[in-house]
Structures are given as C-alpha cells and as structure tokens.
Short mmCIF file of C-alpha atoms and ligand atoms in Angstrom, two decimals:
data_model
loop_
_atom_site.label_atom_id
_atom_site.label_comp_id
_atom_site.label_asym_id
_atom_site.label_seq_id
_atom_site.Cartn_x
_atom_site.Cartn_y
_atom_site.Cartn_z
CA UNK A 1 -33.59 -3.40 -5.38
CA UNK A 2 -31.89 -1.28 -3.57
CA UNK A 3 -34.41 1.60 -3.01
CA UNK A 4 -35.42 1.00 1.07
CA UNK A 5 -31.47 1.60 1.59
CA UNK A 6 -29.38 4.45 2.62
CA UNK A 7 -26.89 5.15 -0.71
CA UNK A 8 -23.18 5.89 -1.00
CA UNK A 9 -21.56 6.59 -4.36
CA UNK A 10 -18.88 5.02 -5.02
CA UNK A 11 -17.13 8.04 -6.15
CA UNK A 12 -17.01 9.05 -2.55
CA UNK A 13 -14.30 6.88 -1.91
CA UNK A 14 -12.76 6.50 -4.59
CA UNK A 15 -11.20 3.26 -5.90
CA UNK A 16 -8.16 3.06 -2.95
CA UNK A 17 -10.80 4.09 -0.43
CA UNK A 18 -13.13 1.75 -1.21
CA UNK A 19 -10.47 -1.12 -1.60
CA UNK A 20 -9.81 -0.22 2.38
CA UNK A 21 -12.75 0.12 3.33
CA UNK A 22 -13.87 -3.28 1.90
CA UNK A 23 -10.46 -4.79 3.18
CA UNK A 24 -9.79 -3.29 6.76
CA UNK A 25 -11.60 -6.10 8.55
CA UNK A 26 -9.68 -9.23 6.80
CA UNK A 27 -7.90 -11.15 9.54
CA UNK A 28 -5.12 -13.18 8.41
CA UNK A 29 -5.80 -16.99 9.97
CA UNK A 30 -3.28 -19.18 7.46
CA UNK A 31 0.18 -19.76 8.88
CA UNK A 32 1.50 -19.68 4.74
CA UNK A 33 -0.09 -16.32 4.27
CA UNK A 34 3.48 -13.77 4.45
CA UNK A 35 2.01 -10.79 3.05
CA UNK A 36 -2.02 -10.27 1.81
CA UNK A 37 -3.69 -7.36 0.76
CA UNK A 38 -1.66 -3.60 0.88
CA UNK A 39 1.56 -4.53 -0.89
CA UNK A 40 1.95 -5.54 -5.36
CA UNK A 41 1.42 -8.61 -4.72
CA UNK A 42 0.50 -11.05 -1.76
CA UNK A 43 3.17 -13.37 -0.36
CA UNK A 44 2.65 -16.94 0.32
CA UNK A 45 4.62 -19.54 1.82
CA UNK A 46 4.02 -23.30 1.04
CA UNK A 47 7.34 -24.79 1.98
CA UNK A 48 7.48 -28.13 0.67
CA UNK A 49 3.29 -28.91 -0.59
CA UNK A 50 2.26 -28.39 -4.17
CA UNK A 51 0.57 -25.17 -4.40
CA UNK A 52 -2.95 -25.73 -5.93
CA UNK A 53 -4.68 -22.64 -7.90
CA UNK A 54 -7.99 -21.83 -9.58
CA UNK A 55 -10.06 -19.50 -11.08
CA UNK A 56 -13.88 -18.83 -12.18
CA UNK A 57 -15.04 -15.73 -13.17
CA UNK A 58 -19.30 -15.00 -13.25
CA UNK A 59 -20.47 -12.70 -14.82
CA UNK A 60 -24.17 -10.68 -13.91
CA UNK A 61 -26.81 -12.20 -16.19
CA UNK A 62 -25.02 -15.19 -17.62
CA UNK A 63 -23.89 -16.71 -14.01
CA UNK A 64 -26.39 -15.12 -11.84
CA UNK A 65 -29.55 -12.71 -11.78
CA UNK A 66 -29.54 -10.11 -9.20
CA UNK A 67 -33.41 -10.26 -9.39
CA UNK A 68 -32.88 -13.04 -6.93
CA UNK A 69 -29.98 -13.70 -5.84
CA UNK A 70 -29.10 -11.86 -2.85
CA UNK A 71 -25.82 -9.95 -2.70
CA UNK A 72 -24.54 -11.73 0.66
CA UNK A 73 -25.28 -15.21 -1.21
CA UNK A 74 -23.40 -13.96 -4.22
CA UNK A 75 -20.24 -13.60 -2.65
CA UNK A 76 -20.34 -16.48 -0.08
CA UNK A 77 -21.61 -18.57 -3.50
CA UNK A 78 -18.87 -16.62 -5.49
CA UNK A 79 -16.20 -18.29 -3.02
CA UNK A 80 -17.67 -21.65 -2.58
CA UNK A 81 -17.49 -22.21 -5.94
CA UNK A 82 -13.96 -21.50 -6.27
CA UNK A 83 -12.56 -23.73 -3.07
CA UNK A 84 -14.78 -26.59 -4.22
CA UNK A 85 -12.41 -26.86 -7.45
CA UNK A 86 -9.38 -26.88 -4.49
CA UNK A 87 -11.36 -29.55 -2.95
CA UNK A 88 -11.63 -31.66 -5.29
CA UNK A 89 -7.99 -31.86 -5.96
CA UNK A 90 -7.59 -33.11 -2.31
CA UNK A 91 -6.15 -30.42 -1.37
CA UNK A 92 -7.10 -27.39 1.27
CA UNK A 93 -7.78 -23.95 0.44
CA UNK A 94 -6.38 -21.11 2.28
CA UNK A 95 -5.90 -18.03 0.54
CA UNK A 96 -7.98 -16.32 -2.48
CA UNK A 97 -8.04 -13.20 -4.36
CA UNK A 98 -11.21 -11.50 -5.43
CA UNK A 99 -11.14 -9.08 -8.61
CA UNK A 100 -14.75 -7.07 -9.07
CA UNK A 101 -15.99 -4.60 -11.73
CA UNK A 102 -18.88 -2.68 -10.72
CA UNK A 103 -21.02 0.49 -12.37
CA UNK A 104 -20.54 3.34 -11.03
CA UNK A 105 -23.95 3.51 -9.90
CA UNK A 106 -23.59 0.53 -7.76
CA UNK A 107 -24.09 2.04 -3.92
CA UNK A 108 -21.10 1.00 -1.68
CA UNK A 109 -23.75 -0.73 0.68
CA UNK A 110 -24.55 -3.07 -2.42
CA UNK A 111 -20.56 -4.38 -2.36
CA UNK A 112 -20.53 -4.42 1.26
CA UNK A 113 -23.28 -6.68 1.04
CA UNK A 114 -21.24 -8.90 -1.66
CA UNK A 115 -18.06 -8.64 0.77
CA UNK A 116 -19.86 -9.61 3.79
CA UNK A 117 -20.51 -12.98 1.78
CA UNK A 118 -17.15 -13.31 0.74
CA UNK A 119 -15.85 -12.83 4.44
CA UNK A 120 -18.33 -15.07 5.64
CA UNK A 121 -17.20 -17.95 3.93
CA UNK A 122 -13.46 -17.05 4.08
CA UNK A 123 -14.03 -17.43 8.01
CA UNK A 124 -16.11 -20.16 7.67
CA UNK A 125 -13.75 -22.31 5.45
CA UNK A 126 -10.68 -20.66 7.36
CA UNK A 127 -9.27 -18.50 4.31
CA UNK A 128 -7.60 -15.79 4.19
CA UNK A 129 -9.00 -12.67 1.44
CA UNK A 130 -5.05 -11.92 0.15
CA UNK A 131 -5.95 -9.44 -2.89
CA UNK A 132 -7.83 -8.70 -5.56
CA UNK A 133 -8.37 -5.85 -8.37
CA UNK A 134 -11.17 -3.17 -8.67
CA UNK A 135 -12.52 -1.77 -11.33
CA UNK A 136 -15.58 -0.21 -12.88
CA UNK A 137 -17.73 -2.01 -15.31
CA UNK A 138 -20.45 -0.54 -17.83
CA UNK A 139 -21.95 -3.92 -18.38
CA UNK A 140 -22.98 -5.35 -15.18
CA UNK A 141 -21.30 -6.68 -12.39
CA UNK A 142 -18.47 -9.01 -12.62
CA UNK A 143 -16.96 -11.35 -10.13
CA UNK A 144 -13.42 -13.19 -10.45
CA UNK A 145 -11.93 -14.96 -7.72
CA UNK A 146 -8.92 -16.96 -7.55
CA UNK A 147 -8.54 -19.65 -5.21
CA UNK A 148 -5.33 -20.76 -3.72
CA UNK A 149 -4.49 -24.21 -1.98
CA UNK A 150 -1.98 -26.78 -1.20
CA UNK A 151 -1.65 -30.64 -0.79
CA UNK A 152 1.02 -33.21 0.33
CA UNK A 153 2.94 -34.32 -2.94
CA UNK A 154 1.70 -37.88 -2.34
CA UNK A 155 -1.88 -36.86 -2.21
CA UNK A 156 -3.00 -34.87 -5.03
CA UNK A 157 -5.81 -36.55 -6.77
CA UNK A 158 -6.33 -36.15 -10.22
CA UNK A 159 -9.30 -36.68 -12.94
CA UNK A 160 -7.34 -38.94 -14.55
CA UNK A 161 -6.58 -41.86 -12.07
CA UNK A 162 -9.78 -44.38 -12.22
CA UNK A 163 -8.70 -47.91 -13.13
CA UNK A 164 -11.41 -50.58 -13.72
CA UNK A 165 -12.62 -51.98 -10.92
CA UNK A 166 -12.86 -49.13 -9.43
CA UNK A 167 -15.87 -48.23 -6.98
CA UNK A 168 -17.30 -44.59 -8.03
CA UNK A 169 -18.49 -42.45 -5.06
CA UNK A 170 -20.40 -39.56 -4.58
CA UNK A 171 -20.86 -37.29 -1.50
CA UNK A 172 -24.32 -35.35 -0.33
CA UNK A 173 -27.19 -35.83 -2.54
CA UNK A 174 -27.88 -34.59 -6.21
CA UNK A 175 -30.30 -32.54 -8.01
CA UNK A 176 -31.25 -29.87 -5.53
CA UNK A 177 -29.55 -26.79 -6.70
CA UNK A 178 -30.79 -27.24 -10.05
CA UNK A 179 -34.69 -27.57 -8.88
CA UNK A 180 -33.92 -24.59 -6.41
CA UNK A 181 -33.24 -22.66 -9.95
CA UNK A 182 -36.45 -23.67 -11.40
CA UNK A 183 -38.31 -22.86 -8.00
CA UNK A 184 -36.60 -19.27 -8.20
CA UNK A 185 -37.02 -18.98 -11.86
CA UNK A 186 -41.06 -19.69 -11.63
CA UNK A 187 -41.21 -16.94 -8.86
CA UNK A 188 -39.65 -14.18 -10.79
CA UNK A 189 -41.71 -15.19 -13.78
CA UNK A 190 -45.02 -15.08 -11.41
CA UNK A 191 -44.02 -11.54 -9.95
CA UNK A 192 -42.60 -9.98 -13.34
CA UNK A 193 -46.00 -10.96 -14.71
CA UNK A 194 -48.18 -9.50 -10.85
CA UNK A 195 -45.66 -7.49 -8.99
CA UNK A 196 -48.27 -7.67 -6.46
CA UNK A 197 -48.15 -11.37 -5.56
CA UNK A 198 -45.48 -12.57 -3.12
CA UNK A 199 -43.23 -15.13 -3.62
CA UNK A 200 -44.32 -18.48 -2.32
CA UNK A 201 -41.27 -20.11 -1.24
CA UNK A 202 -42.31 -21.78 1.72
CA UNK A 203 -41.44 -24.80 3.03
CA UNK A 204 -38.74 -25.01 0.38
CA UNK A 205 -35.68 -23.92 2.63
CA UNK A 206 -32.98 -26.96 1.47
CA UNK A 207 -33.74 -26.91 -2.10
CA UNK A 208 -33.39 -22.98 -2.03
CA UNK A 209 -30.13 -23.01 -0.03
CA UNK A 210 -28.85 -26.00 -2.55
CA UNK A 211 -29.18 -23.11 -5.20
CA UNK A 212 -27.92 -19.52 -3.39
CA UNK A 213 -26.01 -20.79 -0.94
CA UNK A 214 -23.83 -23.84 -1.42
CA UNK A 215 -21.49 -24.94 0.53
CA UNK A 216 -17.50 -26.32 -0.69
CA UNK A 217 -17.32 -30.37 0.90
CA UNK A 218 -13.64 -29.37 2.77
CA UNK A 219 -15.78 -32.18 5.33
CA UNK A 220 -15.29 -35.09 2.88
CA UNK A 221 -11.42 -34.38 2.29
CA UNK A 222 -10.82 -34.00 5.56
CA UNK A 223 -12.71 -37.43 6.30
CA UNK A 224 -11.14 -39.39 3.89
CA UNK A 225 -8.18 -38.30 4.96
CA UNK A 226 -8.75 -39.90 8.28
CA UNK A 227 -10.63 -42.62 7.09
CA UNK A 228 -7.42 -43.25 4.95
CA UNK A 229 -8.68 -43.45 1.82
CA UNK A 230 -7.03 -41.57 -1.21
CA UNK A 231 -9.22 -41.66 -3.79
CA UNK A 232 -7.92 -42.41 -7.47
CA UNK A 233 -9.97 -39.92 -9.04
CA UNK A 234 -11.80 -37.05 -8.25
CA UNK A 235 -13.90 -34.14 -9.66
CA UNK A 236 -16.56 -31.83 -8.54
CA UNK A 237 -19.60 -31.41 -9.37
CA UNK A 238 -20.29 -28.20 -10.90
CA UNK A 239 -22.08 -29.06 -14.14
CA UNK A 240 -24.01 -32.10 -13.31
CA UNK A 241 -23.49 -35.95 -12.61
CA UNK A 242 -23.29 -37.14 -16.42
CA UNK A 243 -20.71 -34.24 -17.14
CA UNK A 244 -18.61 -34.78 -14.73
CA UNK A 245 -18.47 -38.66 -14.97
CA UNK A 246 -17.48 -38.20 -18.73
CA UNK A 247 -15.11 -35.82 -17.70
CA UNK A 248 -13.28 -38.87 -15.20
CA UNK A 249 -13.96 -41.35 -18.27
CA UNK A 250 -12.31 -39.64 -20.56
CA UNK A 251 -9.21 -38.14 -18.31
CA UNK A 252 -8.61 -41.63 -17.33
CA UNK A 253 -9.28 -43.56 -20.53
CA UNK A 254 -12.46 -46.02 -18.56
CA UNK A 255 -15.77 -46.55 -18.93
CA UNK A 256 -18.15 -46.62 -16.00
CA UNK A 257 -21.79 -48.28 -14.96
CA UNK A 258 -23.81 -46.69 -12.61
CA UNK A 259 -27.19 -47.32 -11.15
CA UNK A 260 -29.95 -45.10 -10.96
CA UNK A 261 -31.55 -46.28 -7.92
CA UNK A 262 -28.13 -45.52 -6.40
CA UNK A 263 -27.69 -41.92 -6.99
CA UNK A 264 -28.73 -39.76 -3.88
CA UNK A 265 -31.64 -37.69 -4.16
CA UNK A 266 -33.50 -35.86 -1.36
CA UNK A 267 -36.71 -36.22 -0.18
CA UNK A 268 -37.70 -32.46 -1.42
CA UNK A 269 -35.15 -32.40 -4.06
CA UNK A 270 -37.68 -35.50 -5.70
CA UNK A 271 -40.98 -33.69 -4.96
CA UNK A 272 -40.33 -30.50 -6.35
CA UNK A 273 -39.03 -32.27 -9.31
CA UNK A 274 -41.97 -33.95 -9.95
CA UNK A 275 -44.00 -31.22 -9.18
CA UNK A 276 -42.02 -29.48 -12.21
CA UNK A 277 -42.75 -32.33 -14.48
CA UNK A 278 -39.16 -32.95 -14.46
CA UNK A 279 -37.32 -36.25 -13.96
CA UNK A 280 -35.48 -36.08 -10.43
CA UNK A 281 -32.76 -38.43 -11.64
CA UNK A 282 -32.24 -36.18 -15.15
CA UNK A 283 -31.88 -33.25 -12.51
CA UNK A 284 -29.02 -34.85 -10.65
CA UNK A 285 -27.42 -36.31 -14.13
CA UNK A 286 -27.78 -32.80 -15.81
CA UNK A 287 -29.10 -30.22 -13.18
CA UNK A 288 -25.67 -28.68 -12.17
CA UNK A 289 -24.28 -26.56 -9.96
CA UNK A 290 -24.61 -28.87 -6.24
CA UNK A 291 -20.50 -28.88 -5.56
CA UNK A 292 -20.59 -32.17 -4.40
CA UNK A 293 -17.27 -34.44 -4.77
CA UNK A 294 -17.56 -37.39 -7.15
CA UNK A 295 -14.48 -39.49 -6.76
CA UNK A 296 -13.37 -43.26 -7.57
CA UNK A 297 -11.67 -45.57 -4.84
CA UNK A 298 -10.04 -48.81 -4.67
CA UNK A 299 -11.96 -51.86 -3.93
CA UNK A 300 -9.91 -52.27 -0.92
CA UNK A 301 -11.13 -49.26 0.74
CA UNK A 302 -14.97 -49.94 0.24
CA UNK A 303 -15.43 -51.04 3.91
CA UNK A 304 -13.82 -47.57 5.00
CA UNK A 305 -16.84 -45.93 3.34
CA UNK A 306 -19.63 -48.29 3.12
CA UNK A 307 -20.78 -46.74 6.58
CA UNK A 308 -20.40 -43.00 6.13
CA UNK A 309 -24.18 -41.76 5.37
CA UNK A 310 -22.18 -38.94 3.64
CA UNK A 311 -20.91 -41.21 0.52
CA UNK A 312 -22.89 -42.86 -1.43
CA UNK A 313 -21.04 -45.72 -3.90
CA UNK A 314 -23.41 -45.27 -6.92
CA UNK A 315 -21.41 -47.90 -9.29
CA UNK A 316 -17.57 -49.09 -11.06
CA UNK A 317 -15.04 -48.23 -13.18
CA UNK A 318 -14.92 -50.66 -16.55
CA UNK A 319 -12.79 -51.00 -19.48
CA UNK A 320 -13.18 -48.07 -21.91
CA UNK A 321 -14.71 -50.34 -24.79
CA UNK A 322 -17.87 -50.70 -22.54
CA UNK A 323 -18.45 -47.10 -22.12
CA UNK A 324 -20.36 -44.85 -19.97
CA UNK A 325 -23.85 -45.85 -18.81
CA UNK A 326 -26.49 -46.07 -16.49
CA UNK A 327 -28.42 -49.06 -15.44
CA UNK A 328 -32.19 -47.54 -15.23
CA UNK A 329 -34.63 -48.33 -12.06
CA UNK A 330 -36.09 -51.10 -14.53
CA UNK A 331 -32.81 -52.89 -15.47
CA UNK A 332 -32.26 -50.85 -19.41
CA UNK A 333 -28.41 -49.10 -19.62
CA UNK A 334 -28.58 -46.51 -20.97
CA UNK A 335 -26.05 -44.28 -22.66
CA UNK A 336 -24.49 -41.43 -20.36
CA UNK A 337 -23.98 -37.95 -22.45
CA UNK A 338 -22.79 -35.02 -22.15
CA UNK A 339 -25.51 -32.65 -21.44
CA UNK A 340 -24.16 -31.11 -18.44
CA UNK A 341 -25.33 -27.63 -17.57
CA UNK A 342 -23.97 -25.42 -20.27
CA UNK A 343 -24.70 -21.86 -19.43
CA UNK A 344 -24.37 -21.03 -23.29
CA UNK A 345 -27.52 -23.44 -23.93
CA UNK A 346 -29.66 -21.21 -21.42
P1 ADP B 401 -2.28 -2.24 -8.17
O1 ADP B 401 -2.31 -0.81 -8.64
O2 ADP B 401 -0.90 -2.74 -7.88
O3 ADP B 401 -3.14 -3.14 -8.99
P2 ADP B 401 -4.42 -1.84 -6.33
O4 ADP B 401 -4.52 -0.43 -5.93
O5 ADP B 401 -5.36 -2.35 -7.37
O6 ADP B 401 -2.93 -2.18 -6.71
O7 ADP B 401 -4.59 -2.73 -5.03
C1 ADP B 401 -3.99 -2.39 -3.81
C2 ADP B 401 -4.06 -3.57 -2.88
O8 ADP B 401 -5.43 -3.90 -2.62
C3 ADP B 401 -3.44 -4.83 -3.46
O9 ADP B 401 -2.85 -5.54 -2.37
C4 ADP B 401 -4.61 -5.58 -4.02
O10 ADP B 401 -4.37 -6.96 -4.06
C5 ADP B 401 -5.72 -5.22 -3.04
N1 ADP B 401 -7.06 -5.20 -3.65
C6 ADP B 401 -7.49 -4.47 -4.71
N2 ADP B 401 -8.79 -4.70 -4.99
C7 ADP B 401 -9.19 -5.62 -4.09
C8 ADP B 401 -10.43 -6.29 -3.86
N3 ADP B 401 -11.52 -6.10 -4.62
N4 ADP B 401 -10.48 -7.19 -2.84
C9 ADP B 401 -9.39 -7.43 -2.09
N5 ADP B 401 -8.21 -6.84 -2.25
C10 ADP B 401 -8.11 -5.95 -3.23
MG1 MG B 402 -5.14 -3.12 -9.22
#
C-alpha cells in the first residue's frame, strides 16, 4: 500500500534515531507533566488527585486490517481508545505512552503516518506523548499505549455504583462503528474479488468515521461536571451496549430494564443496517467499538439531563433478582446477554 511513496528504511536511523525523529515535535501542554520523553522514565506530578492509568494493546490483524484502515486513523483511533477508558472513570487524560513493534520493512513514512495520528489527537484532547518503547516485530505491527489521567478524590466513578432506581444514560448514538465495519468489510471483499472496481463509499461519511476515526467523549465529563451531576456508575462503550450493561449489573450487584425504542440510533447508522439485513438495535446492543459513555444517575439529577440532546436516558436500575432486560418496540422483555463484540469470535 505503500508503493506511490518515497521509502526510508528503518535501518537508516536506527532505533534512537527514529525514536527522535518521531518525538522531536511533541510539545509538552499538561502543567503535571515534569519530565516526558528523553530521560528512563517520564515524571509526572499529580499533587493531591488520584492518578488514573490504562492500557490496550492492538495488534495488526486481530484489532485492525491495514487493508483499510489508514495509518493516520490508526494512531488517532489507537489513542482514542485508550483516553475513552480515562473518561469513563470521570477523570481527564493528560499524558500517555505509546510502545510500537514494527518489521523492519516497514518504511519510516508508514510510522510517521501512524505518529501524525497519535499527535493529532494528543493535541486535540490536550495530551501530552511522555514515552514509549520501540521495537521490531516479525509478526505484524503492534500498538500499545498507555493512558494516564487524574480525578478529584470525590469524583471518581466506578462500574460498581448503580443502586435501583437509578436512571441509566447513554451519550451519542449507537451502532455506527459496527455497520461502518461491515460497510468496509463488503468493500475489501468486492475489490479482493475485482481489484478493478472502486470502492463505493459514498455518501457514507458518519458511519465510516464512527468506525476509523472515533472520537474519546472528554465533552460529556466535562458537561456533567458543570451540569453537576456525578454519575453513580459509569463505563464505556467499547464492546457493545448489552456488554457493557452486564458489566455495570454485575459490578454493582442490580438488574436493569431498558427500552428499545429508547436507545439512540442514527438516521444512516439504521439504513445501512437494514440494508445489511442486520437488526439496527442488535448493532448498538452487540456492534461494538462506538466509545460512547454509558453511565447511571440519581433520580434527582434527571432534570439536569433531560434537555441535553447529547444524553439519552434509555431506562433504570432494579433489584438484581429481576435481571437484565430489554423491553422490545412491541412491549416483550427480553433477556440481555452477553454477546458483546469478542474479537476471538471473529
Ligand atoms: P530505554 O533503553 O530506557 O528503554 P529507549 O531508548 O527505549 O530507553 O527510549 C528513550 C526515550 O524515548 C525514553 O524516554 C522513551 O520513553 C522514549 N521512547 C521510546 N520509544 C518511544 C516511542 N515509540 N514513542 C514515544 N517515546 C518513545
Ligand atoms: Mg526502550
């Protein structure tokens, strides 16, 4: 893919050359960031928060195909992945670390590309690149990153804080970056089959973007924050609606009930879907990978959200004997499970 593009080996620069090269532009925004890249270790300085940390790591072929994804989306995906999990502590990022393993054969051009992501949405979401590792890999390209956050002691939220009663929330709208997937996965089919046809993507701009190029809701912590709200439990969603809910259920020993008709689908999100043959509500229960924030509140604070076109309330908290289900268009509950997207099913 790489072929209309002038190449640089990597063993041009060597590993510490091309860890400067790839580094020299970081610009340190974050007030806790002491020391980042250059030293053994990168120096932070929280003062009195709780430091939040987390890491993913993706790896080529199981996380992502490089048949479509492009490298810029990659890395600014790579990162938004990783803040989301901050976000949905209630916390703010503000540093991460990035660890790559590349082959040998990978042009330098290729993990510029993949850095310019990564800076992109480090300036975007006001984070500062503080390290990382660098190796080579003979099995295709791996990405870790690490991200690194803090929150007020009073205002971590965890998975495990629903009580019954409680109203459960959801931000954005569902489904879309799972039928972007099947959108991008019926093109390469088409061209690996006729190399000569072109993919027709048209038209199809949110649905694609829900897929490569997602972007971490820092917006809704930062609203309920002013909106006053601390929410009693809160996840994101990374593997799907159903998934996650279980995941709150079981954390904080509930059940929930939510309605279908409630869940927040877009217009192109549904059409494509059906398009597909596929069910536009299984997409947002199983599809995965939309990093939206689902998160339970207090009855109280309903009228602090009820106006935000941002949140939708999609249903409540019950006792754990009642269990987890879904109230159907027509009025039948069913049974919630646990088919989130598994990447080992694929
Ligand atoms: P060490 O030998 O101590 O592991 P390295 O030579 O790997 O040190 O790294 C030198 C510096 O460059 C460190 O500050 C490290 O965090 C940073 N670094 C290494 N690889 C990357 C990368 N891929 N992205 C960002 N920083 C990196
Ligand atoms: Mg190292």
């Amino acid at each position: 893919m790489f072929e209309n593009k002038d190449k640089t080996h990597i063993e041009q620069l060597g590993e510490f050359g091309l860890i400067e090269h790839l580094t020299k532009q970081i610009k340190i925004v974050q007030k806790s960031t002491v020391k980042g890249v250059g030293d053994d270790a990168a120096v932070l300085d929280f003062t009195n928060k709780q430091v939040l940390v987390s890491t993913d790591l993706l790896l080529e072929n199981i996380h992502f195909d490089l048949r479509y994804v492009p490298l810029k989306h990659l890395g600014y995906k790579a990162v938004q992945v990783n803040l989301s999990d901050i976000y949905a502590m209630n916390g703010i990022a503000s540093q991460i670390t990035v660890s790559i393993g590349i082959s040998s054969k990978f042009p330098i051009e290729a993990v510029e590309e993949i850095y310019q992501g990564i800076l992109l949405a480090c300036d975007n979401f006001q984070v500062d690149l503080v390290g990382g590792d660098t190796t080579s890999s003979l099995q295709g390209l791996v990405i870790s990153i690490t991200a690194i956050g803090h929150v007020d002691k009073n205002k971590v939220v965890y998975r495990s804080g629903a009580k019954s009663g409680d109203l459960i929330c959801v931000s954005g709208d569902l489904g879309g970056a799972y039928v972007g997937l099947q959108l991008l996965e019926r093109e390469k089919q088409i061209f690996l089959e006729n190399p000569e046809i072109q993919p027709d993507l048209e038209g199809k701009d949110y649905i694609l973007e829900r897929q490569l190029k997602p972007e971490a809701r820092k917006d809704i912590v930062v609203l309920l924050d002013s909106l006053e709200v601390k929410p009693t439990s809160m996840i994101d969603i990374s593997d799907g609606l159903a998934s996650e809910l279980l995941h709150i259920c079981k954390a904080s020993e509930v059940g929930c009930r939510i309605y279908e008709d409630k869940i927040p689908i877009d217009p192109m999100t549904y059409h494509t879907a059906v398009d597909f043959s596929l069910d536009p509500t299984v997409c947002a229960l199983s599809g995965g990978e939309d990093y939206e924030i689902l998160f339970t509140i207090n009855q109280k604070d309903y009228d602090k959200v009820k106006n935000d076109l941002d949140i939708s309330v999609i249903g409540h908290i019950v006792d754990k004997n009642e269990g987890a289900a879904m109230i159907s268009k027509s009025g039948i509950q069913h049974a919630i499970t646990a088919q989130g997207w598994n990447h080992f099913n694929k």
